[in-house]
Amino acid sequence: MNFDKIKIIYKKEIRELIRDKKMMFMMFALPLLIYPLLIILVASIVISFMTSFESKEYRVALSDNITDERMIEAIFADAAEAGPDDETVVLSENALVRNGSDEAGADADAESDAGSYFFTRVNISSDYETAIADSKINVYISYDEMNDEYSVYYNDSDSDSDHAADYISERLNGYKTTLIHERFDAAGIDYDAYNNPITYRMVDLASGEESVGNILGMIVPLLLMMGVMLGTMNAAADVTTGEKERGTQETLMTFPLSGRELLFGKFLAVATCGIVSALLYLISVGILGGFMYVVLEQAGNASVSISSFLPSIIVTVITVMIYSLFLSAVLMCVCSFAKSNKEASSYLSPIMTVTMLVSYAGYLDIGLNLKLSIVPVLNIVLLIKSVMTFEYDVASIVLVLLSNALYAVVAIMILGKMYTSERVLFGESGGSLLERNSKREKNSTPSYGDGILVLLISLVLYVYVGTLLQLKMPIMGLGAIQLIFVAVVIFAVWYGKVDHVHTLSLRKVSIPRLIGSLMTGMGAYIIGNLLLIPAQMIFSESAFKYGNSVTNIMSDQSFLVCLLVIAVSPAIGEELLFRGYLLGSLKNKIKPVWVILITAVIFGAYHMNIVQGIYAFVLGCILGIVIYLTGSIFCTMLMHFACNAISVCVSFYPDTMLKIMPMFSDDATGGTYALFAIIGLVFLAVGFALLGVFSKKKLSA
Amino acid sequence: MVIAENLVKEFIKTEKEGRKTVKTKFRAVNGISLTALEGKTIGILGPNGAGKTTLLRMIATMMEPTEGRVIHTDENGQPIDDIVKIKSNMGYMSNNTKLYEKFTVREMLTLMGEIYGFTDDYTQERIDVIVKRLNLSEFIDNRIKSLSTGQTQRVSIARCLFADPGLYILDEPTLGLDIMSAAAIVDFMEEEKAAGKTIIYSTHYLEEAERLCDKVVLINRGRVIAEDSPAGLCAATGRDTLRTAFLKCIEDDEMKDRE
């Protein structure tokens, strides 16, 4: 490897990046202009809010039976002249100014930065609820003579009403304190001796630096991680997929350079972008910090020595450099899978999201310990946080730096492997559901990416829409969820121009096979439930939950409705999703054994309950085998229906069913279990025989 | 001299057989051997998908053959092992060798000089020679993005011959070019041939190949089906132009395959 050559490539990449306007905007304009401007703008808005001294008027209505004049006076502090409106009587104004010395004044002082306020008494004609809702009044106070209790009505969602209620509460408290004082005085007792038996105050020993460091520990990691991410992300895509997109990849390969020289040159260029971008963010924070410092200094509040942050800053810069190397290698690895910049950015965005989420760890109360020092990304955040708050220990710092250096080396090695691979350099990648509809070929098979996407969309809808539906209509909601699956699958098939007959295994079946499916279904039910017995013993809690949820659903429903909702609809919806689209997207790509296992595991996990999940896994395996045997989803639908239908029967006619299947009664013996295991297996065997497993026919699907 | 010995390149191909998507191994190049003697021009001819590009990429050491090997020898007939050395004596051009659009022509050529490890003086000398030869002086300091197609084509040639290599590998260099640009390429090839350079190139333009090549290699479906001088090939097939000889060879090959 020749370092001069690496340097040449490095220079070439940097020059190309510098001439990319979008890149330069992201690198310089964002941290140096937009963010500081934005922060200053927000800060000045907040400050202007806080310093607005325009007094606020709140309108208060009292019920007629409130006759305590002193209380009314306490609320409306001092009466002022009448307002412009005839029906309003302005009774109060600026408490801050009037009551500077007494209790209420002290309260008002505390509130002074929120601006001053006064209450106006209003008589209302309508009822108080509508008056508050229409903002005619902010607060209504009523008095219950029976219990000698006042009620303050307000609307929490209306900020004026909410504030007014807070102030009312303060004034009522003030009035209460006054009354207590009076009663103590009347009884001749010293109030303070009773109410303040001890006095204490809180003294904050944190130095100015520590307080500032605490804030920096939250903000700095976040900004630096963002800086490194944004810098490396664009650069990584540009030097890999950008080169392909501009058609210069092959040109580059004709040059007398080894793959490694190329790679290192590019890699260092990306890392440089990350470091520069991060430093720009740091400078940006620095300028902002300096700006605030000057403001504070003028206000006479500054007691922070900037030089004490110097070691922290040095450690931070070193850390960011190493992190930048690591992230560059990782992002370049990811980008080398992509064919175009667009594709690259869709691969990068999840990484970015995760990294940015982890960057918020600075806000959490987690310190850096030896275990956490080896967690990538998180360790960087915590390290920067710890050095900013002066709470570092050298061992952790060394460990973080070493582990990140190690990760960087590993990532570079992987990158080296990938970057020289011809598949990556000349390769083409397959289509996906995100591809434009018009580009798709007709009658394609979905890729596994499509399968997973459809599954995820279905599950998200299942969780959100399904839960809502179930709240609205407990029993029909269950059926509606299955309709969602059907709808999603149909949409995916239509949008993806998928060969639906093949993918969803929509193949006609003969009568013997249908009977075989029913038999297999019953066999699967028996075997699955026998397997559940030990599982129920181990996970007793979740068995209980399962039992409960089933009985809850069943109660008050007719047998037919339950059969429809629990047996028929899942047989259609779940089968179309799991054995149809998902399995269809996997088959012919990986070995059948794996397809069956993967779909069964997902099917099990989908039930979100251990016991039910195990049962679903067993069932899923058998269903998977059946669809491979018959190539028809109607068989598995019928099987699924058979299983669920037996469950419904068991819930509705437990006594009859227990007679038929004594293994589920509490006093079942080992013999019964064995007998039913055999019966189950016989059912399965006969079922499979009818399905054609023993015939010489080639496996379809 | 370049010797290719029994080259095989296998790709994984995803194909639809009826309803199934089947991944099959597919040999783009299936056992091709050829020798390019010093100073000779060899034309690789064949229909689309015959394996021309893959073959040339392997000869240019940009792609690793699945089987077989490519030997480049120096002037003393000794094999060169170092790929970087092979590449520094090779000019490669194809439809996919685009230029760095954000660079000016001068920056691009200077970068080439740096990559090839030339001294600044020598780089400058080469730039002067090439600018004069290809008449680049009007736009030497313009960004490549702003150049016309014809001008870009000339810069592309400049890139290819910058290091004055002994071997040119050109993959359909005249494909899709207008008459002027194609003529510029053919001129450049003729000049280089006259200067004693070895040229291996693929093309669909048989008249062009007939004029330029000392030897043509016909390939179809990854195999060599005929290898001779253009005149020899015509004589062997009993046709009077390379075009008709080519068609005859392909036809014979398809016939043989059917039997």
PDB file of C-alpha atoms in Angstrom, chain A residues 5 8-9 11-13 15-17 19-20 238 243 246-258 261 422 426 441-445 448 499 501-502 588-589 698 701, chain B residues 9 11 16 19-21 23 53 57 62-65 83-85 87-88 90 92-94 96-104 107-108 111-112 114-117 143 159 171:
ATOM      1  CA  LYS A   5      -1.545   7.070  -3.663  1.00  0.00           C
ATOM      2  CA  ILE A   8      -4.035  11.373  -4.051  1.00  0.00           C
ATOM      3  CA  ILE A   9      -7.366   9.591  -3.792  1.00  0.00           C
ATOM      4  CA  LYS A  11      -7.415  14.746  -2.212  1.00  0.00           C
ATOM      5  CA  LYS A  12      -9.536  13.775  -5.194  1.00  0.00           C
ATOM      6  CA  GLU A  13     -12.473  12.759  -3.002  1.00  0.00           C
ATOM      7  CA  ARG A  15     -12.134  18.049  -3.928  1.00  0.00           C
ATOM      8  CA  GLU A  16     -15.210  16.334  -5.342  1.00  0.00           C
ATOM      9  CA  LEU A  17     -17.040  16.669  -2.051  1.00  0.00           C
ATOM     10  CA  ARG A  19     -17.594  20.991  -5.158  1.00  0.00           C
ATOM     11  CA  ASP A  20     -20.869  19.379  -4.170  1.00  0.00           C
ATOM     12  CA  ASP A 238     -21.160  10.204  -2.331  1.00  0.00           C
ATOM     13  CA  GLU A 243     -19.202   7.216  -7.871  1.00  0.00           C
ATOM     14  CA  ARG A 246     -21.855   9.191 -12.013  1.00  0.00           C
ATOM     15  CA  GLY A 247     -20.407   6.258 -13.930  1.00  0.00           C
ATOM     16  CA  THR A 248     -16.871   6.850 -12.751  1.00  0.00           C
ATOM     17  CA  GLN A 249     -16.524   3.615 -10.810  1.00  0.00           C
ATOM     18  CA  GLU A 250     -15.111   1.735 -13.764  1.00  0.00           C
ATOM     19  CA  THR A 251     -12.854   4.645 -14.674  1.00  0.00           C
ATOM     20  CA  LEU A 252     -11.476   4.555 -11.173  1.00  0.00           C
ATOM     21  CA  MET A 253     -10.793   0.857 -11.528  1.00  0.00           C
ATOM     22  CA  THR A 254      -8.692   1.347 -14.615  1.00  0.00           C
ATOM     23  CA  PHE A 255      -6.242   3.455 -12.642  1.00  0.00           C
ATOM     24  CA  PRO A 256      -3.071   1.795 -11.413  1.00  0.00           C
ATOM     25  CA  LEU A 257      -4.214   1.744  -7.806  1.00  0.00           C
ATOM     26  CA  SER A 258      -4.835  -1.180  -5.565  1.00  0.00           C
ATOM     27  CA  GLU A 261      -5.461   2.372  -1.693  1.00  0.00           C
ATOM     28  CA  GLU A 422     -17.368  -7.774  -7.735  1.00  0.00           C
ATOM     29  CA  PHE A 426     -20.635  -4.400 -10.790  1.00  0.00           C
ATOM     30  CA  GLU A 441     -42.706  -6.648 -14.062  1.00  0.00           C
ATOM     31  CA  LYS A 442     -46.045  -8.350 -14.176  1.00  0.00           C
ATOM     32  CA  ASN A 443     -46.456 -11.618 -12.338  1.00  0.00           C
ATOM     33  CA  SER A 444     -43.345 -11.195 -10.259  1.00  0.00           C
ATOM     34  CA  THR A 445     -42.731 -12.955  -6.988  1.00  0.00           C
ATOM     35  CA  TYR A 448     -38.345 -11.212   1.163  1.00  0.00           C
ATOM     36  CA  ASP A 499     -48.332 -13.521  -9.528  1.00  0.00           C
ATOM     37  CA  VAL A 501     -51.977 -17.664  -7.888  1.00  0.00           C
ATOM     38  CA  HIS A 502     -48.440 -18.839  -7.348  1.00  0.00           C
ATOM     39  CA  ASN A 588     -38.028 -20.672  -3.867  1.00  0.00           C
ATOM     40  CA  LYS A 589     -35.444 -18.438  -2.226  1.00  0.00           C
ATOM     41  CA  LYS A 698     -43.364 -34.648  -6.726  1.00  0.00           C
ATOM     42  CA  ALA A 701     -45.622 -25.397  -4.200  1.00  0.00           C
TER      43      ALA A 701
ATOM     44  CA  LYS B   9     -16.501 -16.355 -15.622  1.00  0.00           C
ATOM     45  CA  PHE B  11     -22.353 -15.370 -12.586  1.00  0.00           C
ATOM     46  CA  LYS B  16     -38.003 -16.891 -14.288  1.00  0.00           C
ATOM     47  CA  ARG B  19     -43.724 -19.183 -12.379  1.00  0.00           C
ATOM     48  CA  LYS B  20     -40.580 -19.970 -10.514  1.00  0.00           C
ATOM     49  CA  THR B  21     -37.670 -17.685  -9.965  1.00  0.00           C
ATOM     50  CA  LYS B  23     -31.087 -18.954  -9.502  1.00  0.00           C
ATOM     51  CA  THR B  53     -17.472  -7.026 -21.879  1.00  0.00           C
ATOM     52  CA  ARG B  57     -12.844  -6.793 -17.985  1.00  0.00           C
ATOM     53  CA  MET B  62     -10.685  -5.539 -13.334  1.00  0.00           C
ATOM     54  CA  MET B  63     -12.530  -8.784 -12.811  1.00  0.00           C
ATOM     55  CA  GLU B  64     -11.271 -11.987 -11.320  1.00  0.00           C
ATOM     56  CA  PRO B  65     -11.839 -15.013 -13.622  1.00  0.00           C
ATOM     57  CA  ILE B  83      -1.962  -5.740 -11.067  1.00  0.00           C
ATOM     58  CA  VAL B  84      -1.075  -2.123 -10.397  1.00  0.00           C
ATOM     59  CA  LYS B  85       1.855  -2.417 -12.800  1.00  0.00           C
ATOM     60  CA  LYS B  87      -2.863  -1.212 -15.081  1.00  0.00           C
ATOM     61  CA  SER B  88      -0.244   1.498 -15.321  1.00  0.00           C
ATOM     62  CA  MET B  90      -2.926  -0.087 -19.905  1.00  0.00           C
ATOM     63  CA  TYR B  92      -9.059   1.084 -20.769  1.00  0.00           C
ATOM     64  CA  MET B  93     -12.129   2.723 -22.171  1.00  0.00           C
ATOM     65  CA  SER B  94     -15.747   1.643 -22.290  1.00  0.00           C
ATOM     66  CA  ASN B  96     -18.970   3.038 -18.407  1.00  0.00           C
ATOM     67  CA  THR B  97     -15.746   4.947 -17.983  1.00  0.00           C
ATOM     68  CA  LYS B  98     -17.206   8.370 -17.377  1.00  0.00           C
ATOM     69  CA  LEU B  99     -15.111  11.333 -16.323  1.00  0.00           C
ATOM     70  CA  TYR B 100     -15.122  13.356 -13.138  1.00  0.00           C
ATOM     71  CA  GLU B 101     -17.582  16.033 -14.123  1.00  0.00           C
ATOM     72  CA  LYS B 102     -16.758  18.370 -11.292  1.00  0.00           C
ATOM     73  CA  PHE B 103     -13.129  18.638 -12.408  1.00  0.00           C
ATOM     74  CA  THR B 104     -11.734  20.786 -15.146  1.00  0.00           C
ATOM     75  CA  GLU B 107      -7.406  19.020 -13.066  1.00  0.00           C
ATOM     76  CA  MET B 108      -8.466  15.661 -14.407  1.00  0.00           C
ATOM     77  CA  LEU B 111      -4.907  13.918 -11.207  1.00  0.00           C
ATOM     78  CA  MET B 112      -4.025  11.231 -13.744  1.00  0.00           C
ATOM     79  CA  GLU B 114      -0.442  12.011  -9.820  1.00  0.00           C
ATOM     80  CA  ILE B 115      -2.122   8.630  -9.902  1.00  0.00           C
ATOM     81  CA  TYR B 116       0.392   7.296 -12.415  1.00  0.00           C
ATOM     82  CA  GLY B 117       3.172   8.635 -10.237  1.00  0.00           C
ATOM     83  CA  ARG B 143     -15.308  21.873 -15.957  1.00  0.00           C
ATOM     84  CA  ARG B 159      -7.581  10.104 -20.251  1.00  0.00           C
ATOM     85  CA  ASP B 171     -14.941  -1.982 -24.998  1.00  0.00           C
TER      86      ASP B 171
END
